[in-house]
């Protein structure tokens, strides 16, 4: 499950305003990728272009042998069914309860019977921890629940690709941590290709397999999490460390005088902080897209900053990883049903795993 999206030389402008140009990247199948960038750099425009809602000026978006911008309308309609999209505001219909909101794409795009629709809707609501809230109206629930309802709706057609625009905007850090856990668990369960736009640096550091950064009308970098978290490139370094020192200023770019003043003060961007362990599924599965901690650094001769891959219990995940993988059932090792109660499996008797929120997870009907 999950398909690769190959973007080549993509350029988009509105009138004379170039939003970004020559964007090329391959979003790996089944992995979780995060797209970062200062406000207004065109992240939402990028997602809308991927799904065919906006037409790029130039370039290609390959999904298998289909080039999206060049597909006739009928084929584009078919290809769009591969996508589940959660827009920035959740885009729920205010007058419909959550059940009907989530059932909407099934009633619009399929000929399934109501009994089948009910099964699917309840299954997806359970996946995102919303069971019990079927009859609530969007106006009666919290921001976090709205995001999860939007997510359940994005899942009902079993997408191969899930695009999510700022799921964490307006959420507090605890709710963000819970929502991130939902993404990790979902990815383990459905194995789709995830692309998540976020502003949250902690999310970017702990959630994805890959990180991309849009900056100054270009894709500054896209690659494995460990590559970006150890990058010396000033923009990447500043953004991923949420530092005021570097080329990004309040109005996106600092002007010459600000940069000069910083250089005079001799600001040192400082040592890189440790690479945190990646957040793990809580459902006793391994994600197919997940890479062994430290593998990218080892393969590229990069020494990770001291203290990297160590969780809050002091375990070093470069050493723990082989044991952890061995503790999984053979089916679970590649994203199958897994072994929820296997010794050492997250959520099982083995206790907490790196980056997981405290036990209790995203329980049904919880009010966040
Ligand atoms: N349909 C449109 N027509 C004209 N300009 C647009 C349109 N959609 C977006 N833009 C412009 O494109 C630029 C990028 O917008 P976009 O919403 O993609 O930014 P963003 O990176 O998602 O920002 P944020 O982080 O604040 O959500 C903005 O200058 C915006 O005004
Ligand atoms: Mg946006």
Coordinates of C-alpha atoms and ligand atoms in Angstrom, one line a residue:
X1 CA 0.0 0.0 0.0
X2 CA 1.0 3.6 -0.5
X3 CA 2.4 5.0 -3.8
X4 CA 5.4 7.2 -4.5
X5 CA 4.8 10.8 -5.7
X6 CA 7.5 12.1 -8.0
X7 CA 7.6 15.8 -8.5
X8 CA 9.8 17.2 -11.2
X9 CA 10.6 20.9 -11.9
X10 CA 7.2 22.1 -10.5
X11 CA 6.6 25.8 -10.8
X12 CA 3.5 27.8 -9.7
X13 CA 2.7 31.5 -9.9
X14 CA -0.4 33.6 -9.5
X15 CA -0.2 36.4 -12.0
X16 CA 3.3 37.8 -11.6
X17 CA 3.8 36.4 -8.1
X18 CA 6.0 33.3 -8.3
X19 CA 5.1 31.1 -5.3
X20 CA 7.8 28.4 -5.9
X21 CA 9.8 27.2 -8.8
X22 CA 11.7 24.1 -10.0
X23 CA 10.5 22.0 -7.0
X24 CA 11.7 18.4 -7.5
X25 CA 11.3 15.6 -4.9
X26 CA 10.2 12.0 -4.6
X27 CA 7.9 11.4 -1.7
X28 CA 8.6 7.8 -0.8
X29 CA 5.7 5.3 -0.8
X30 CA 4.3 4.4 2.6
X31 CA 6.5 6.8 4.5
X32 CA 5.6 9.9 6.5
X33 CA 7.0 13.1 5.1
X34 CA 6.6 16.5 6.6
X35 CA 6.7 19.8 4.7
X36 CA 7.9 22.9 6.6
X37 CA 8.3 26.5 5.6
X38 CA 7.6 30.0 6.8
X39 CA 4.1 31.3 6.5
X40 CA 3.2 32.3 3.0
X41 CA 5.8 30.2 1.2
X42 CA 3.2 28.2 -0.6
X43 CA 2.8 25.0 1.4
X44 CA -1.0 24.9 1.0
X45 CA -0.6 25.8 -2.7
X46 CA 1.8 22.8 -3.0
X47 CA -0.7 20.4 -1.4
X48 CA -3.5 21.7 -3.6
X49 CA -1.3 21.3 -6.7
X50 CA -0.5 17.7 -5.8
X51 CA -4.1 16.8 -5.6
X52 CA -5.0 18.7 -8.8
X53 CA -7.0 21.5 -7.3
X54 CA -4.5 24.0 -8.6
X55 CA -2.7 23.7 -11.9
X56 CA 1.1 24.3 -11.9
X57 CA 2.6 26.5 -14.6
X58 CA 5.4 23.9 -15.4
X59 CA 6.6 20.6 -14.3
X60 CA 5.4 17.1 -13.6
X61 CA 3.7 15.2 -10.8
X62 CA 4.1 11.5 -11.4
X63 CA 2.0 8.9 -9.7
X64 CA 3.1 5.7 -11.3
X65 CA 3.0 6.5 -15.1
X66 CA 0.3 9.2 -14.7
X67 CA 1.4 12.8 -14.9
X68 CA -1.3 14.7 -12.9
X69 CA -1.1 18.1 -14.6
X70 CA -1.5 16.5 -18.0
X71 CA -4.3 14.1 -17.2
X72 CA -7.7 14.7 -18.9
X73 CA -10.5 15.6 -16.5
X74 CA -11.9 12.1 -16.4
X75 CA -8.6 10.4 -15.5
X76 CA -7.8 13.2 -13.0
X77 CA -11.1 12.4 -11.2
X78 CA -10.1 8.7 -11.0
X79 CA -6.6 9.6 -9.8
X80 CA -8.0 11.9 -7.1
X81 CA -9.6 8.9 -5.5
X82 CA -6.1 7.8 -4.5
X83 CA -5.9 10.9 -2.2
X84 CA -7.3 11.6 1.2
X85 CA -7.0 15.3 2.1
X86 CA -7.4 17.1 5.4
X87 CA -7.5 20.8 4.7
X88 CA -6.2 23.4 7.1
X89 CA -9.6 24.2 8.7
X90 CA -11.0 20.6 8.7
X91 CA -13.7 21.8 6.3
X92 CA -16.6 20.0 8.0
X93 CA -20.2 20.8 7.1
X94 CA -21.5 22.7 10.2
X95 CA -25.1 21.5 9.9
X96 CA -24.2 17.8 9.6
X97 CA -23.3 15.6 12.6
X98 CA -19.9 13.9 12.6
X99 CA -21.3 10.6 11.2
X100 CA -22.8 12.3 8.2
X101 CA -19.8 14.5 7.6
X102 CA -17.6 11.4 7.6
X103 CA -20.0 9.4 5.5
X104 CA -20.2 12.2 2.9
X105 CA -17.5 11.0 0.5
X106 CA -18.9 7.4 0.6
X107 CA -22.4 8.6 -0.2
X108 CA -21.1 10.9 -3.0
X109 CA -18.5 8.7 -4.7
X110 CA -19.7 5.1 -4.1
X111 CA -22.8 3.1 -4.3
X112 CA -22.4 1.3 -1.0
X113 CA -25.4 0.5 1.1
X114 CA -26.1 2.4 4.3
X115 CA -25.2 -0.7 6.4
X116 CA -21.8 -0.9 4.7
X117 CA -21.3 2.9 5.0
X118 CA -22.0 2.6 8.7
X119 CA -19.4 -0.1 9.2
X120 CA -16.8 2.0 7.4
X121 CA -17.6 5.2 9.2
X122 CA -17.5 3.6 12.6
X123 CA -14.2 1.8 11.7
X124 CA -12.6 5.1 10.7
X125 CA -14.0 6.9 13.8
X126 CA -12.5 4.3 15.9
X127 CA -9.1 4.7 14.2
X128 CA -9.0 8.4 15.1
X129 CA -10.4 7.9 18.6
X130 CA -13.9 9.4 18.0
X131 CA -16.2 6.5 18.6
X132 CA -19.2 7.7 20.6
X133 CA -19.2 11.2 19.1
X134 CA -21.2 10.3 15.9
X135 CA -24.1 12.5 16.7
X136 CA -22.2 15.6 17.7
X137 CA -22.3 18.7 15.5
X138 CA -19.0 20.3 14.5
X139 CA -20.0 23.4 16.6
X140 CA -20.2 21.2 19.7
X141 CA -16.7 19.7 19.7
X142 CA -13.1 20.9 20.4
X143 CA -10.6 21.9 17.7
X144 CA -8.7 18.7 18.2
X145 CA -11.9 16.6 17.7
X146 CA -12.7 18.6 14.5
X147 CA -9.2 17.8 13.1
X148 CA -9.8 14.1 13.9
X149 CA -13.2 14.1 12.3
X150 CA -11.7 15.7 9.1
X151 CA -9.0 13.0 9.3
X152 CA -11.6 10.2 9.5
X153 CA -13.4 11.7 6.5
X154 CA -10.1 11.8 4.6
X155 CA -9.7 8.1 5.3
X156 CA -13.1 6.6 4.3
X157 CA -12.2 6.0 0.6
X158 CA -9.0 4.1 1.8
X159 CA -6.5 6.5 0.3
X160 CA -3.1 5.5 -1.0
X161 CA -1.9 9.0 -0.3
X162 CA -2.9 11.2 2.7
X163 CA -2.2 14.9 2.5
X164 CA -2.7 16.9 5.7
X165 CA -2.5 20.7 6.0
X166 CA -1.4 21.9 9.4
X167 CA -3.3 19.4 11.6
X168 CA -1.7 21.0 14.7
X169 CA -2.5 24.6 14.1
X170 CA -4.5 25.9 17.1
X171 CA -3.9 22.8 19.2
X172 CA -2.0 22.8 22.5
X173 CA 1.2 20.7 22.8
X174 CA -0.6 17.7 24.5
X175 CA -3.3 17.5 21.9
X176 CA -0.7 17.8 19.2
X177 CA 1.2 14.9 20.7
X178 CA -1.9 12.8 20.7
X179 CA -2.8 13.7 17.1
X180 CA 0.8 12.9 16.0
X181 CA 0.4 9.5 17.7
X182 CA -2.8 9.0 15.6
X183 CA -0.8 9.7 12.4
X184 CA 1.9 7.2 13.4
X185 CA -0.6 4.5 14.3
X186 CA -2.6 5.1 11.2
X187 CA 0.4 4.9 9.0
X188 CA 1.3 1.6 10.6
X189 CA -2.2 0.4 10.0
X190 CA -2.9 1.5 6.4
X191 CA 0.6 2.0 5.0
X192 CA -0.4 4.9 2.9
X193 CA 2.0 7.7 1.8
X194 CA 1.6 10.6 4.2
X195 CA 2.6 14.2 3.5
X196 CA 1.9 16.5 6.5
X197 CA 2.4 20.3 6.4
X198 CA 3.2 21.7 9.8
X199 CA 4.7 24.6 11.6
X200 CA 5.4 22.6 14.7
X201 CA 9.2 22.0 15.0
X202 CA 8.8 19.3 17.6
X203 CA 6.4 17.5 15.2
X204 CA 8.9 17.9 12.4
X205 CA 11.8 16.5 14.6
X206 CA 10.0 13.5 16.0
X207 CA 7.2 12.4 13.7
X208 CA 8.4 11.9 10.1
X209 CA 10.6 9.7 8.1
X210 CA 11.4 12.6 5.8
X211 CA 11.5 16.4 6.0
X212 CA 11.2 19.1 3.4
X213 CA 11.6 22.8 3.7
X214 CA 10.2 25.4 1.4
X215 CA 12.0 28.7 1.5
X216 CA 12.4 31.7 -0.7
X217 CA 10.4 30.3 -3.6
X218 CA 12.4 27.1 -3.6
X219 CA 12.5 23.7 -2.0
X220 CA 15.6 24.3 0.2
X221 CA 16.0 20.6 1.0
X222 CA 14.0 17.3 1.2
X223 CA 15.3 14.1 2.6
X224 CA 15.5 11.7 5.5
X225 CA 14.8 13.1 9.0
X226 CA 18.4 12.4 10.1
X227 CA 19.8 14.2 7.1
X228 CA 17.9 17.4 7.8
X229 CA 18.5 17.3 11.6
X230 CA 22.2 17.1 11.1
X231 CA 22.3 19.5 8.1
X232 CA 24.8 22.5 8.2
X233 CA 22.7 24.4 5.7
X234 CA 21.9 27.7 7.5
X235 CA 18.2 27.9 6.6
X236 CA 17.5 24.2 7.5
X237 CA 19.5 24.5 10.6
X238 CA 17.7 27.7 11.7
X239 CA 14.3 26.4 11.0
X240 CA 14.7 23.0 12.6
X241 CA 16.2 24.5 15.7
X242 CA 13.6 27.3 15.9
X243 CA 16.5 29.8 16.2
X244 CA 16.4 33.5 15.6
X245 CA 19.9 33.4 14.3
X246 CA 20.1 32.6 10.6
X247 CA 18.8 33.9 7.3
X248 CA 15.1 33.7 8.2
X249 CA 13.6 36.9 9.7
X250 CA 10.1 38.0 10.8
X251 CA 9.2 38.9 7.2
X252 CA 10.6 35.6 5.9
X253 CA 14.0 37.0 4.7
X254 CA 16.3 39.1 6.9
X255 CA 17.7 42.1 5.1
X256 CA 21.4 42.7 4.6
X257 CA 21.7 45.0 7.6
X258 CA 20.2 42.5 10.0
X259 CA 22.5 39.8 8.7
X260 CA 25.5 42.1 9.0
X261 CA 24.6 43.1 12.5
X262 CA 24.3 39.4 13.5
X263 CA 27.7 38.7 11.9
X264 CA 29.3 41.6 13.8
X265 CA 27.8 40.3 17.1
X266 CA 29.5 37.0 16.2
X267 CA 26.4 34.9 16.7
X268 CA 27.2 31.3 16.5
X269 CA 24.3 29.1 15.6
X270 CA 25.6 26.8 18.3
X271 CA 25.9 23.1 18.6
X272 CA 23.3 20.9 17.0
X273 CA 20.9 19.5 19.6
X274 CA 20.6 15.6 19.8
X275 CA 18.4 13.9 17.2
X276 CA 15.4 12.7 19.2
X277 CA 14.1 9.1 18.8
X278 CA 11.3 8.9 16.3
X279 CA 7.8 8.5 17.6
X280 CA 6.7 4.8 17.5
X281 CA 3.3 3.2 16.9
X282 CA 1.4 2.5 20.0
X283 CA -0.5 -0.4 18.5
X284 CA 2.3 -3.0 18.5
X285 CA 3.2 -2.6 14.9
X286 CA 6.3 -1.6 13.0
X287 CA 5.8 0.9 10.2
X288 CA 7.1 -0.3 6.8
X289 CA 8.4 3.2 6.1
X290 CA 10.4 3.4 9.3
X291 CA 14.2 3.3 9.2
X292 CA 16.5 2.0 11.9
X293 CA 17.6 4.8 14.2
X294 CA 21.0 6.1 13.2
X295 CA 21.0 4.2 9.9
X296 CA 21.1 7.3 7.6
X297 CA 23.9 8.8 9.7
X298 CA 25.9 5.6 9.7
X299 CA 25.5 5.1 5.9
X300 CA 26.6 8.7 5.2
X301 CA 29.5 8.9 7.7
X302 CA 27.7 11.6 9.8
X303 CA 28.3 11.6 13.5
X304 CA 25.0 12.3 15.2
X305 CA 25.2 15.0 17.9
X306 CA 25.9 13.6 21.4
X307 CA 22.8 12.3 23.2
X308 CA 21.0 11.4 19.9
X309 CA 18.4 8.6 19.8
X310 CA 18.2 8.4 23.6
X311 CA 14.7 8.4 25.0
X312 CA 13.4 9.8 28.3
X313 CA 14.1 6.5 30.0
X314 CA 17.8 6.7 29.0
X315 CA 17.5 3.9 26.4
X316 CA 19.7 4.3 23.3
X317 CA 17.6 3.4 20.3
X318 CA 20.5 2.5 18.0
X319 CA 21.2 -0.3 20.4
X320 CA 17.5 -1.1 21.3
X321 CA 16.3 -1.3 17.7
X322 CA 17.4 -4.8 16.8
X323 CA 15.9 -6.2 20.0
X324 CA 12.8 -4.2 19.5
X325 CA 12.4 -5.5 15.9
X326 CA 13.1 -9.1 17.1
X327 CA 10.4 -8.7 19.8
X328 CA 7.7 -8.1 17.1
X329 CA 5.8 -11.0 15.6
X330 CA 6.9 -11.9 12.1
X331 CA 3.7 -10.5 10.6
X332 CA 4.0 -7.3 12.6
X333 CA 7.5 -6.7 11.4
X334 CA 6.2 -5.4 8.1
X335 CA 3.1 -3.5 8.9
X336 CA 0.8 -6.5 9.2
X337 CA -1.6 -7.0 12.1
X338 CA 1.3 -7.0 14.5
X339 CA 1.4 -8.2 18.0
X340 CA -0.4 -5.8 20.3
X341 CA 0.4 -7.6 23.4
X342 CA 3.9 -8.9 22.4
X343 CA 6.5 -8.5 25.1
X344 CA 8.3 -5.3 24.6
X345 CA 5.8 -4.0 22.1
X346 CA 4.6 -0.4 22.7
X347 CA 1.3 -0.5 24.5
X348 CA 2.1 -4.1 25.6
X349 CA 3.7 -5.1 28.9
X350 CA 7.1 -3.6 27.8
X351 CA 6.0 -0.2 28.7
X352 CA 6.7 3.1 26.9
X353 CA 8.6 3.6 23.7
X354 CA 10.3 6.7 22.5
X355 CA 8.2 9.7 21.8
X356 CA 5.0 8.0 22.8
X357 CA 2.7 10.0 24.9
X358 CA 1.9 8.5 28.3
X359 CA -0.2 5.3 28.2
X360 CA -3.9 6.0 27.9
X361 CA -3.7 7.0 24.2
X362 CA -6.3 8.6 22.2
X363 CA -9.3 7.0 23.9
X364 CA -12.8 6.9 22.4
X365 CA -14.8 10.0 22.7
X366 CA -12.0 11.7 24.7
X367 CA -12.7 15.4 24.7
X368 CA -9.5 16.8 23.2
Ligands
LIG1 N1 -6.0 31.0 -5.3 C1 -5.0 32.0 -5.1 N2 -4.9 33.0 -5.9 C2 -3.9 33.9 -5.7 N3 -2.9 33.8 -4.8 C3 -3.0 32.8 -4.0 C4 -4.0 31.8 -4.1 N4 -3.8 30.8 -3.1 C5 -2.7 31.2 -2.5 N5 -2.2 32.4 -3.0 C6 -1.0 33.1 -2.5 O1 0.1 32.1 -2.5 C7 1.0 32.4 -1.4 C8 1.2 31.1 -0.7 O2 0.0 30.8 0.0 P1 -0.2 29.5 0.9 O3 -1.5 29.5 1.5 O4 0.2 28.3 0.1 O5 1.0 29.7 2.0 P2 1.3 28.7 3.2 O6 2.8 28.4 3.1 O7 0.4 27.6 3.3 O8 1.1 29.7 4.5 P3 0.6 29.3 6.0 O9 1.7 28.7 6.7 O10 0.3 30.7 6.5 O11 -0.6 28.4 5.8 C9 0.4 33.5 -0.6 O12 1.0 34.7 -1.0 C10 -1.1 33.5 -1.1 O13 -1.6 34.8 -1.0
LIG2 MG1 -1.1 27.0 4.6

